[in-house]
Coordinates of C-alpha atoms in Angstrom, one line a residue:
Chain A
M27 CA 13.0 -24.2 -10.6
Y28 CA 15.0 -23.8 -7.4
E29 CA 13.2 -23.4 -4.1
I30 CA 14.9 -21.9 -1.1
R31 CA 13.5 -21.7 2.4
F32 CA 14.9 -19.4 5.1
H33 CA 14.3 -20.2 8.8
G34 CA 15.1 -17.5 11.4
R35 CA 13.7 -15.5 14.2
G36 CA 11.9 -12.1 14.0
G37 CA 14.4 -9.3 13.7
Q38 CA 17.3 -11.4 12.2
G39 CA 16.5 -10.3 8.6
A40 CA 15.3 -13.6 7.1
V41 CA 12.7 -11.8 5.0
T42 CA 15.3 -9.3 3.7
A43 CA 17.7 -12.2 3.0
S44 CA 15.1 -13.8 0.8
R45 CA 14.6 -10.6 -1.0
I46 CA 18.3 -9.8 -1.5
L47 CA 18.8 -13.4 -2.9
A48 CA 15.9 -12.8 -5.3
A49 CA 17.5 -9.5 -6.4
A50 CA 20.8 -11.2 -7.0
A51 CA 19.3 -13.9 -9.2
F52 CA 17.1 -11.3 -11.0
A53 CA 20.3 -9.4 -11.9
E54 CA 21.5 -12.5 -13.5
G55 CA 18.5 -12.6 -15.7
K56 CA 16.5 -15.2 -13.8
Y57 CA 12.8 -15.1 -12.9
V58 CA 12.4 -14.8 -9.1
V59 CA 9.8 -14.6 -6.4
S60 CA 10.4 -13.9 -2.7
F61 CA 7.9 -13.8 0.0
P62 CA 7.6 -14.1 3.8
F63 CA 5.3 -16.3 5.8
F64 CA 3.9 -13.9 8.3
G65 CA 2.9 -15.6 11.5
T66 CA 2.3 -13.5 14.5
E67 CA 4.9 -10.8 13.9
R68 CA 7.1 -10.2 16.9
R69 CA 10.8 -10.0 17.6
G70 CA 12.2 -13.4 18.4
A71 CA 9.4 -15.5 17.1
P72 CA 10.2 -18.1 14.3
V73 CA 10.0 -16.6 10.9
T74 CA 10.0 -18.4 7.5
A75 CA 10.7 -16.7 4.2
F76 CA 10.9 -18.2 0.7
T77 CA 12.7 -17.5 -2.6
R78 CA 12.0 -19.2 -5.9
I79 CA 14.4 -18.9 -8.9
D80 CA 13.6 -20.2 -12.4
D81 CA 14.5 -19.7 -16.0
S82 CA 10.9 -19.0 -16.9
E83 CA 8.0 -17.1 -15.4
I84 CA 7.0 -18.5 -12.0
Y85 CA 3.2 -19.1 -11.5
L86 CA 3.3 -21.3 -8.4
K87 CA 2.1 -19.2 -5.5
S88 CA 2.0 -21.7 -2.7
Q89 CA 4.5 -21.8 0.2
I90 CA 7.6 -24.0 -0.3
Y91 CA 7.2 -27.6 0.9
N92 CA 10.0 -29.3 -0.9
P93 CA 13.0 -26.9 -0.9
D94 CA 16.3 -27.6 -2.6
I95 CA 18.1 -25.5 -0.1
V96 CA 17.3 -24.5 3.5
V97 CA 19.1 -21.6 5.2
V98 CA 19.0 -21.6 9.0
L99 CA 19.7 -18.2 10.5
D100 CA 19.5 -19.4 14.1
T101 CA 20.3 -22.8 15.6
Y102 CA 17.5 -22.2 18.2
V103 CA 15.1 -22.8 15.3
L104 CA 16.6 -26.3 14.9
R105 CA 15.0 -27.1 18.3
T106 CA 11.6 -25.7 17.5
S107 CA 11.1 -26.5 13.9
N108 CA 11.8 -29.4 11.6
V109 CA 13.9 -27.3 9.2
T110 CA 14.6 -30.2 6.8
E111 CA 11.0 -31.1 6.4
G112 CA 10.3 -31.9 2.8
L113 CA 13.9 -31.2 1.8
K114 CA 14.7 -32.7 -1.6
D115 CA 17.1 -35.7 -1.7
N116 CA 20.7 -34.5 -1.7
G117 CA 19.4 -31.1 -0.5
I118 CA 21.6 -28.5 1.1
V119 CA 21.3 -27.0 4.6
I120 CA 23.3 -23.9 5.5
I121 CA 23.5 -23.2 9.2
N122 CA 24.7 -20.1 11.1
S123 CA 27.0 -21.8 13.6
P124 CA 30.7 -21.7 14.6
K125 CA 30.6 -25.6 14.7
D126 CA 31.8 -27.9 12.0
P127 CA 29.2 -29.3 9.7
S128 CA 30.0 -32.9 10.9
E129 CA 28.7 -31.9 14.4
F130 CA 25.2 -31.7 13.0
N131 CA 23.2 -34.9 12.9
I132 CA 21.2 -33.8 9.8
D133 CA 20.5 -36.1 6.9
A134 CA 21.5 -33.6 4.2
N135 CA 24.5 -31.8 2.8
V136 CA 25.3 -29.4 5.7
A137 CA 27.4 -26.3 5.5
T138 CA 28.1 -24.0 8.4
V139 CA 29.2 -20.4 8.6
D140 CA 30.0 -18.4 11.8
A141 CA 27.8 -15.5 10.7
V142 CA 27.5 -14.1 14.2
S143 CA 31.3 -13.6 14.6
I144 CA 31.4 -12.2 11.0
A145 CA 28.6 -9.8 11.7
V146 CA 30.0 -8.6 15.0
K147 CA 33.4 -8.1 13.5
H148 CA 32.0 -5.8 10.9
G149 CA 29.8 -3.9 13.3
L150 CA 26.5 -5.3 12.1
G151 CA 24.4 -5.4 15.3
S152 CA 25.6 -6.6 18.6
R153 CA 26.6 -10.1 19.8
A154 CA 23.3 -10.4 21.5
N155 CA 21.4 -9.1 18.4
P156 CA 23.6 -9.6 15.4
V157 CA 22.4 -8.8 11.8
I158 CA 23.6 -11.9 10.0
N159 CA 21.4 -12.1 6.9
T160 CA 24.0 -10.7 4.5
S161 CA 26.7 -13.1 5.8
M162 CA 24.4 -16.0 5.2
L163 CA 24.0 -14.9 1.6
G164 CA 27.8 -14.8 1.1
A165 CA 27.9 -18.4 2.3
F166 CA 24.9 -19.3 0.1
A167 CA 26.7 -18.0 -3.0
K168 CA 29.8 -20.2 -2.3
V169 CA 28.0 -23.3 -1.3
T170 CA 25.3 -23.4 -4.0
G171 CA 26.8 -21.5 -6.9
L172 CA 23.2 -20.6 -7.8
V173 CA 24.2 -16.9 -7.7
S174 CA 27.6 -15.3 -8.1
L175 CA 29.4 -13.5 -5.3
E176 CA 29.3 -10.4 -7.4
S177 CA 25.6 -10.5 -7.8
V178 CA 25.1 -11.0 -4.0
L179 CA 27.4 -8.1 -3.3
E180 CA 25.5 -5.8 -5.8
A181 CA 22.1 -6.9 -4.4
T182 CA 23.4 -6.2 -0.9
R183 CA 24.6 -2.8 -1.9
T184 CA 21.2 -1.8 -3.3
N185 CA 19.0 -3.5 -0.7
V186 CA 20.4 -3.0 2.8
P187 CA 19.1 0.0 4.6
G188 CA 22.6 1.1 6.0
K189 CA 26.2 0.0 6.7
I190 CA 26.6 -0.9 3.0
K191 CA 30.4 -1.4 3.1
E192 CA 30.2 -3.4 6.3
N193 CA 27.5 -5.7 4.9
M194 CA 29.5 -6.2 1.7
D195 CA 32.6 -7.1 3.7
A196 CA 30.6 -9.6 5.7
V197 CA 29.3 -11.2 2.5
R198 CA 32.9 -11.6 1.2
E199 CA 34.2 -13.0 4.5
A200 CA 31.3 -15.5 4.8
Y201 CA 31.9 -16.5 1.2
D202 CA 35.6 -17.3 2.0
S203 CA 35.0 -18.9 5.4
V204 CA 31.9 -21.1 5.0
K205 CA 32.7 -24.8 5.9
M206 CA 31.3 -27.8 4.0
L207 CA 32.2 -31.4 4.1
K208 CA 32.4 -31.8 0.4
K209 CA 31.9 -29.9 -2.8
M210 CA 28.1 -29.5 -3.2
E211 CA 26.0 -29.3 -6.2
V212 CA 22.4 -28.2 -6.3
R213 CA 20.6 -31.1 -7.9
Chain B
M22 CA 11.1 6.8 -33.0
K23 CA 10.4 8.1 -29.5
S24 CA 12.6 6.5 -26.8
V25 CA 10.7 4.4 -24.3
T26 CA 12.1 4.4 -20.8
E27 CA 10.8 1.2 -19.2
F28 CA 12.5 0.0 -16.1
K29 CA 12.3 -3.6 -14.9
T30 CA 13.0 -4.3 -11.2
I31 CA 11.6 -6.5 -8.4
M32 CA 9.0 -5.0 -6.1
T33 CA 6.1 -6.0 -3.9
G34 CA 2.5 -6.0 -5.1
N35 CA 1.8 -3.0 -2.8
D36 CA 4.7 -0.9 -4.3
A37 CA 3.6 -2.0 -7.8
V38 CA 0.1 -0.7 -7.2
A39 CA 1.4 2.6 -5.7
Y40 CA 3.5 3.1 -8.9
G41 CA 0.3 2.2 -10.9
A42 CA -1.5 5.1 -9.2
K43 CA 1.5 7.4 -9.8
L44 CA 1.6 6.5 -13.5
A45 CA -2.1 7.2 -13.7
R46 CA -1.3 10.7 -12.5
V47 CA -3.8 10.6 -9.6
K48 CA -4.2 14.1 -8.1
F49 CA -5.9 13.3 -4.9
I50 CA -5.5 10.5 -2.4
S51 CA -7.3 10.0 0.9
A52 CA -6.8 7.1 3.3
Y53 CA -7.1 6.0 6.9
P54 CA -3.6 4.7 7.9
I55 CA -4.3 1.9 10.4
T56 CA -4.7 -1.9 10.2
P57 CA -6.0 -3.3 7.9
Q58 CA -4.6 -0.5 5.8
T59 CA -1.7 -1.5 3.6
T60 CA 1.7 -0.1 2.5
I61 CA 0.2 1.1 -0.7
V62 CA -0.8 4.4 0.8
E63 CA 2.4 4.5 2.8
K64 CA 4.4 4.3 -0.4
L65 CA 2.2 7.0 -2.1
A66 CA 2.6 9.3 1.0
S67 CA 6.4 9.0 0.7
M68 CA 6.3 9.7 -3.1
I69 CA 4.4 12.9 -2.4
A70 CA 6.7 13.8 0.5
N71 CA 9.7 13.3 -1.8
D72 CA 8.2 15.4 -4.6
E73 CA 8.0 12.3 -6.9
L74 CA 4.2 12.6 -7.2
D75 CA 2.2 15.8 -7.5
A76 CA -0.9 15.0 -5.6
K77 CA -2.8 16.1 -2.5
Y78 CA -2.9 13.5 0.4
V79 CA -5.6 13.8 3.0
E80 CA -5.4 11.6 6.1
V81 CA -8.9 11.1 7.6
E82 CA -10.4 9.4 10.7
S83 CA -12.0 6.4 9.1
E84 CA -12.4 4.5 5.8
H85 CA -15.9 5.8 5.5
S86 CA -14.5 9.3 5.5
A87 CA -11.6 8.3 3.2
L88 CA -14.0 7.3 0.4
A89 CA -16.3 10.4 1.2
A90 CA -13.2 12.6 0.7
V91 CA -12.3 10.8 -2.6
F92 CA -16.0 11.1 -3.7
A93 CA -15.9 14.9 -3.1
S94 CA -12.6 15.5 -4.9
E95 CA -13.5 13.3 -7.9
L96 CA -16.8 15.3 -8.2
T97 CA -14.7 18.4 -8.8
G98 CA -13.2 16.6 -11.8
V99 CA -9.9 15.6 -10.2
R100 CA -8.7 12.0 -10.7
S101 CA -8.8 10.5 -7.2
Y102 CA -7.6 7.3 -5.6
T103 CA -7.7 5.3 -2.3
A104 CA -6.8 1.9 -1.1
T105 CA -8.1 -0.3 1.6
S106 CA -8.6 -3.9 2.8
S107 CA -11.0 -6.2 4.6
H108 CA -12.8 -4.5 7.5
G109 CA -11.8 -1.1 6.1
L110 CA -13.6 -1.9 2.9
L111 CA -16.7 -3.0 4.9
Y112 CA -16.7 0.3 6.7
M113 CA -16.8 2.0 3.3
H114 CA -19.9 0.0 2.2
E115 CA -22.3 2.9 2.3
M116 CA -20.0 5.2 0.4
L117 CA -19.4 2.5 -2.2
H118 CA -23.0 2.9 -3.3
W119 CA -22.8 6.7 -3.2
V120 CA -19.7 6.7 -5.5
S121 CA -21.2 4.4 -8.1
G122 CA -24.7 6.0 -7.9
Q123 CA -23.1 9.4 -8.5
R124 CA -21.3 7.8 -11.5
L125 CA -17.8 8.7 -10.4
P126 CA -15.0 6.8 -12.2
I127 CA -12.9 6.3 -9.1
V128 CA -10.4 3.5 -9.0
M129 CA -9.6 1.9 -5.6
S130 CA -7.2 -0.8 -4.7
V131 CA -8.2 -3.5 -2.3
V132 CA -5.9 -6.0 -0.7
N133 CA -8.1 -9.1 -0.2
R134 CA -8.0 -10.1 3.5
A135 CA -10.3 -12.1 5.7
I136 CA -13.2 -10.7 7.7
G137 CA -13.3 -11.6 11.4
P138 CA -14.0 -13.0 13.8
P139 CA -11.6 -14.4 14.7
W140 CA -9.1 -11.6 13.7
N141 CA -7.2 -12.7 10.6
I142 CA -5.2 -10.6 8.2
W143 CA -4.5 -13.2 5.5
A144 CA -5.7 -13.7 2.0
D145 CA -9.4 -14.2 1.5
Q146 CA -11.7 -12.6 -1.1
S147 CA -14.8 -12.4 1.1
D148 CA -14.3 -8.7 1.7
T149 CA -14.7 -7.7 -1.9
I150 CA -17.2 -10.5 -2.8
N151 CA -19.3 -8.9 -0.1
Q152 CA -19.4 -5.7 -2.2
R153 CA -20.7 -7.5 -5.3
D154 CA -23.9 -5.4 -5.5
T155 CA -22.5 -2.0 -4.9
G156 CA -22.2 -1.0 -8.6
W157 CA -18.4 -1.2 -8.8
M158 CA -16.5 -3.1 -11.4
Q159 CA -14.2 -5.7 -9.8
V160 CA -10.9 -6.9 -11.2
Y161 CA -8.7 -9.7 -9.6
S162 CA -5.0 -9.8 -10.5
E163 CA -2.7 -12.8 -10.4
S164 CA 0.7 -10.9 -10.5
N165 CA 2.2 -7.7 -9.3
Q166 CA 2.6 -6.5 -12.9
E167 CA -1.1 -7.1 -13.6
A168 CA -2.0 -5.3 -10.3
M169 CA 0.0 -2.2 -11.4
D170 CA -1.3 -2.2 -15.0
T171 CA -4.9 -2.7 -13.9
I172 CA -4.9 0.7 -12.0
I173 CA -4.0 2.4 -15.3
M174 CA -6.4 0.4 -17.4
G175 CA -9.0 0.8 -14.7
Y176 CA -9.1 4.6 -15.0
K177 CA -9.3 4.3 -18.7
I178 CA -12.3 2.0 -18.6
A179 CA -14.0 3.7 -15.7
E180 CA -13.8 7.1 -17.3
N181 CA -15.2 6.0 -20.6
S182 CA -18.4 7.9 -21.3
E183 CA -20.3 4.6 -22.0
V184 CA -19.3 3.3 -18.5
M185 CA -18.8 6.0 -15.9
L186 CA -18.7 3.5 -13.0
P187 CA -16.0 3.0 -10.3
L188 CA -13.6 0.1 -10.3
M189 CA -12.0 -1.8 -7.5
S190 CA -8.7 -3.6 -8.3
M191 CA -7.8 -6.5 -6.1
E192 CA -4.5 -8.2 -5.0
D193 CA -4.5 -11.2 -2.6
A194 CA -3.0 -10.3 0.8
F195 CA 0.7 -11.3 1.2
I196 CA 0.6 -13.6 -1.9
L197 CA 0.9 -10.5 -4.0
S198 CA 0.8 -7.6 -1.6
H199 CA 4.0 -8.6 0.3
T200 CA 5.6 -10.8 -2.4
S201 CA 8.5 -9.4 -4.4
E202 CA 8.7 -10.3 -8.1
P203 CA 9.8 -8.7 -11.4
V204 CA 7.7 -5.7 -12.5
T205 CA 8.2 -3.4 -15.5
L206 CA 7.6 0.2 -14.6
R207 CA 5.9 1.7 -17.6
D208 CA 7.1 4.7 -19.6
Q209 CA 5.2 7.8 -18.4
D210 CA 4.9 9.3 -21.8
L211 CA 3.3 6.2 -23.3
I212 CA 1.0 6.0 -20.3
N213 CA 0.0 9.6 -20.9
E214 CA -0.8 8.7 -24.4
Y215 CA -2.9 5.8 -23.3
L216 CA -4.6 7.6 -20.5
P217 CA -5.5 11.2 -21.1
D218 CA -6.4 13.6 -18.3
L219 CA -9.8 13.2 -16.7
D220 CA -12.5 15.4 -18.3
L221 CA -15.5 14.9 -16.0
K222 CA -18.6 16.1 -17.8
F223 CA -20.8 16.7 -14.8
R224 CA -18.7 18.2 -12.0
I225 CA -18.8 20.8 -9.3
D226 CA -17.8 24.0 -11.0
I227 CA -18.6 27.3 -9.3
G228 CA -18.8 28.9 -12.7
N229 CA -21.6 26.5 -13.7
P230 CA -23.6 25.7 -10.5
M231 CA -25.6 22.4 -10.5
G232 CA -27.2 20.2 -7.9
Y233 CA -25.7 16.8 -6.9
G234 CA -26.9 14.2 -4.5
S235 CA -30.4 15.5 -4.5
Y236 CA -33.8 13.9 -3.7
D237 CA -35.8 11.7 -6.0
T238 CA -39.2 10.1 -5.7
P239 CA -40.8 6.8 -6.7
D240 CA -42.3 8.5 -9.7
G241 CA -39.1 10.5 -10.5
T242 CA -36.0 8.9 -12.2
F243 CA -34.6 6.8 -9.4
M244 CA -35.5 3.5 -11.0
E245 CA -34.3 4.7 -14.4
L246 CA -30.9 5.8 -12.9
K247 CA -30.4 2.3 -11.4
K248 CA -31.3 0.6 -14.6
D249 CA -28.8 2.9 -16.4
M250 CA -26.1 1.6 -14.1
V251 CA -26.9 -2.0 -15.2
D252 CA -26.9 -0.9 -18.8
S253 CA -23.5 0.7 -18.4
M254 CA -22.1 -2.4 -16.7
K255 CA -23.2 -4.3 -19.9
K256 CA -21.6 -1.7 -22.1
A257 CA -18.5 -1.9 -20.0
V258 CA -17.9 -5.5 -21.3
R259 CA -17.0 -4.1 -24.8
V260 CA -15.0 -1.2 -23.4
I261 CA -13.0 -3.5 -21.1
K262 CA -12.1 -5.8 -24.1
D263 CA -11.2 -2.8 -26.3
E264 CA -9.1 -1.0 -23.7
T265 CA -7.3 -4.1 -22.6
E266 CA -6.4 -4.8 -26.2
K267 CA -5.2 -1.3 -26.7
F268 CA -3.0 -1.6 -23.6
N269 CA -1.7 -5.0 -24.9
Q270 CA -0.7 -3.5 -28.1
M271 CA 1.0 -0.4 -26.6
F272 CA 2.9 -2.3 -23.8
D273 CA 3.4 -5.7 -25.4
T274 CA 1.3 -7.4 -22.7
N275 CA -1.1 -10.3 -23.1
Y276 CA -4.0 -9.7 -20.7
G277 CA -7.3 -11.4 -21.4
G278 CA -10.3 -9.1 -21.4
L279 CA -12.8 -10.2 -18.8
V280 CA -11.3 -13.7 -18.7
E281 CA -8.0 -15.3 -19.5
R282 CA -7.8 -18.8 -21.0
Y283 CA -5.0 -21.3 -20.5
R284 CA -4.8 -24.5 -22.5
M285 CA -8.5 -24.5 -23.1
D286 CA -8.5 -25.1 -26.9
D287 CA -8.5 -28.9 -26.7
A288 CA -9.6 -29.2 -23.0
D289 CA -12.2 -31.8 -21.9
Y290 CA -12.2 -30.4 -18.3
A291 CA -12.0 -26.8 -17.0
L292 CA -10.9 -25.2 -13.8
I293 CA -12.2 -21.7 -13.1
A294 CA -10.6 -19.5 -10.6
M295 CA -9.7 -15.9 -9.7
G296 CA -6.6 -14.1 -8.3
T297 CA -3.5 -16.0 -7.2
V298 CA -5.3 -19.3 -6.9
A299 CA -5.6 -19.2 -10.7
S300 CA -1.9 -18.7 -11.0
T301 CA -1.1 -21.8 -9.0
A302 CA -3.8 -23.7 -10.9
R303 CA -2.0 -22.7 -14.2
F304 CA 1.1 -24.4 -12.8
V305 CA -0.9 -27.5 -11.9
V306 CA -2.6 -27.6 -15.3
D307 CA 0.8 -28.0 -16.9
K308 CA 1.6 -30.9 -14.5
L309 CA -1.7 -32.6 -15.2
R310 CA -1.3 -32.2 -19.0
E311 CA 2.0 -34.0 -18.7
K312 CA 0.1 -36.9 -17.1
G313 CA -2.3 -36.9 -20.0
L314 CA -5.3 -35.1 -18.5
N315 CA -6.9 -32.8 -21.0
I316 CA -7.6 -29.9 -18.6
G317 CA -7.5 -26.2 -19.0
L318 CA -8.0 -23.1 -16.9
I319 CA -10.3 -20.1 -17.2
R320 CA -9.1 -17.2 -15.0
I321 CA -11.8 -14.8 -14.2
R322 CA -10.3 -11.3 -14.2
Y323 CA -13.5 -9.3 -14.0
F324 CA -16.1 -10.5 -11.5
R325 CA -18.2 -7.4 -12.3
P326 CA -19.3 -7.1 -15.0
F327 CA -19.3 -10.9 -15.0
P328 CA -18.1 -12.5 -18.3
Y329 CA -21.3 -14.6 -19.0
D330 CA -20.9 -14.7 -22.7
D331 CA -17.2 -15.7 -22.5
I332 CA -18.1 -18.5 -20.1
L333 CA -20.8 -19.8 -22.4
E334 CA -18.4 -19.8 -25.3
D335 CA -15.5 -21.4 -23.3
L336 CA -17.5 -24.2 -21.8
K337 CA -19.5 -25.3 -24.8
N338 CA -17.2 -28.3 -25.5
I339 CA -16.3 -29.1 -21.9
K340 CA -17.4 -32.3 -20.1
A341 CA -17.2 -30.9 -16.6
A342 CA -15.9 -27.9 -14.7
G343 CA -14.7 -27.0 -11.3
V344 CA -15.1 -23.5 -9.9
I345 CA -12.6 -22.5 -7.2
D346 CA -13.5 -19.7 -4.8
R347 CA -11.5 -18.1 -2.1
S348 CA -14.7 -16.9 -0.4
V349 CA -18.0 -18.5 0.5
S350 CA -21.6 -17.5 0.7
F351 CA -22.9 -19.0 4.0
G352 CA -25.8 -21.3 3.2
Y353 CA -24.8 -21.9 -0.4
A354 CA -21.5 -22.2 -2.3
G355 CA -18.6 -20.1 -3.7
A356 CA -19.6 -16.8 -5.3
T357 CA -18.0 -17.5 -8.7
Y358 CA -19.8 -20.9 -8.7
S359 CA -23.2 -19.2 -8.4
E360 CA -22.3 -17.0 -11.4
I361 CA -21.1 -19.8 -13.5
V362 CA -24.1 -22.1 -13.0
S363 CA -26.4 -19.1 -13.6
A364 CA -24.6 -18.5 -16.9
L365 CA -24.9 -22.1 -18.0
Y366 CA -28.5 -22.6 -16.9
G367 CA -30.7 -23.7 -19.8
K368 CA -27.9 -23.5 -22.3
I369 CA -25.1 -25.9 -21.4
N370 CA -25.8 -28.9 -19.2
I371 CA -22.6 -30.2 -17.6
P372 CA -21.6 -31.1 -14.1
V373 CA -20.1 -28.1 -12.2
S374 CA -18.7 -28.3 -8.7
S375 CA -17.9 -25.6 -6.2
F376 CA -14.5 -25.8 -4.4
I377 CA -13.9 -23.6 -1.4
V378 CA -10.1 -23.0 -0.8
G379 CA -7.7 -20.8 1.1
I380 CA -10.2 -19.2 3.5
G381 CA -8.4 -17.0 6.0
G382 CA -5.1 -17.4 4.1
R383 CA -4.8 -21.1 4.3
D384 CA -2.2 -22.0 1.8
V385 CA -3.4 -23.4 -1.5
R386 CA -1.0 -26.1 -2.5
I387 CA -0.3 -28.1 -5.6
E388 CA -2.0 -31.1 -4.1
D389 CA -5.2 -29.1 -3.4
I390 CA -5.6 -28.2 -7.0
E391 CA -4.7 -31.8 -8.1
K392 CA -7.5 -33.0 -5.8
I393 CA -9.9 -30.6 -7.3
A394 CA -9.0 -31.7 -10.8
D395 CA -9.5 -35.3 -9.8
T396 CA -13.0 -34.5 -8.6
V397 CA -13.8 -32.6 -11.7
R398 CA -12.6 -35.5 -13.9
N399 CA -15.1 -37.8 -12.1
E400 CA -17.8 -35.4 -13.4
S401 CA -19.3 -35.0 -10.0
S402 CA -21.2 -32.0 -8.8
G403 CA -21.4 -30.6 -5.3
V404 CA -19.8 -28.2 -2.9
Y405 CA -16.4 -29.2 -1.5
W406 CA -14.2 -27.6 1.1
I407 CA -10.5 -28.3 0.3
N408 CA -7.8 -28.9 2.9
V409 CA -10.2 -28.2 5.8
K410 CA -9.5 -29.8 9.2
K411 CA -12.0 -31.9 11.1
V412 CA -12.5 -29.9 14.2
I413 CA -15.8 -31.2 15.5

């Protein structure tokens, strides 16, 4: 079973990202569960969402404490939460940032993608309030190989509320432009 | 052979339940659309607006009125439905008795949420456990699929002439209600075959006037009518088992009747739980088995009628059991614990402990269930609060 934890802020689409990822893996014949942790719901507040992917039915209903992969939608969250808490050995952290992965002092396999620039370029939200969740999933597909680019594109097409072509283009661009220090393998 | 159009997709528990009501061909829905109401009725409202569901939707000014409206429509012989949660359910309390006393086979979905104060919208079964004595059957699901299928089975069971009692179908807040997982949408023709139209024998019919909700005296039939409800609850046990088995055969599912057993055949120790806590416990049972502990799980699906006979049969070779409740009776223990020890009294003498978990949505983790299993293995008995902070 693979466990993925999304960290973002209210309004960025972390919950939708966890659901699109689940839809992509489901389309590949996997068992999936995706769920949000609802704190006090308000725009800008830290939000956590979870996805589990397995080859057999998933019974575990707890939150995710030992993720294989952490997706950070907003570097602000790095200051307020310990996003790598419980991350498995050799785990992967994918961060929305224009910086190089080497600039992050995180004891894990770090990948970065400039999801804000990608989202803005494709007209997804504004620079102040970009919609970056689909870009993060493009990066996720490339870095982890857990789901194919095609599955993420299809799940994006059927799950985003609007701007379907723009979101799909953002997925592709993030897939091609994500930066990682080395080839990564999930477990 | 007739073609079966089943469709597998991922959806939230609330959407799954709404599709369950649609598949059951409900004709009347009434709800009060404010917190703690859920997206179940929002989904149904949009189905009606989009002409996907042929039903009348009435928005009212309170949950009490919502169930009163559903009471009235069901009494005209129309299959009726509502959904609520937590404080909304408590506000319905008076009408719950009226629906069961009038012997109306209404099915209602309840998303289990905590009761304040303080305000809390997370998973907690105190809201429905509070309604134990209202004459409603109670089912607790562990997956979105089960939550959907239970609406359909629920009407079939409730409308059986031996039963004629309402049924509430539960899903834990967020853990099912807002969680997306694979769900198979059933074939409508097959569902129609399983669940025929409602044919209510005693109903408001202007061509055949009768009195309903009238007055009764101590020497009248009041006491007999209440006893008849108890007798019907007992008869419901057989009906539940039969109808669940029929559903299993038609839809290739594997639901237990009143209980579901997991790795109990050779178990020395047993965990007993309801709802999603049982699902996590099933995961932990596998882990503990790998470590050599002979432990199994009994998942209570029906809290009313309570599966006393199943429990006696399942625990006869067990050394000790732990009962896990996501609710508490202040001054005693967990509600399921009380039922279990009452079932065992004078028949099976083993240590049984009560474990209170997940109150107000506190996450129930692997380590919590492991701790419970450890306590059960030590064959102790008592009431334990799990993962509770020391605040005083």
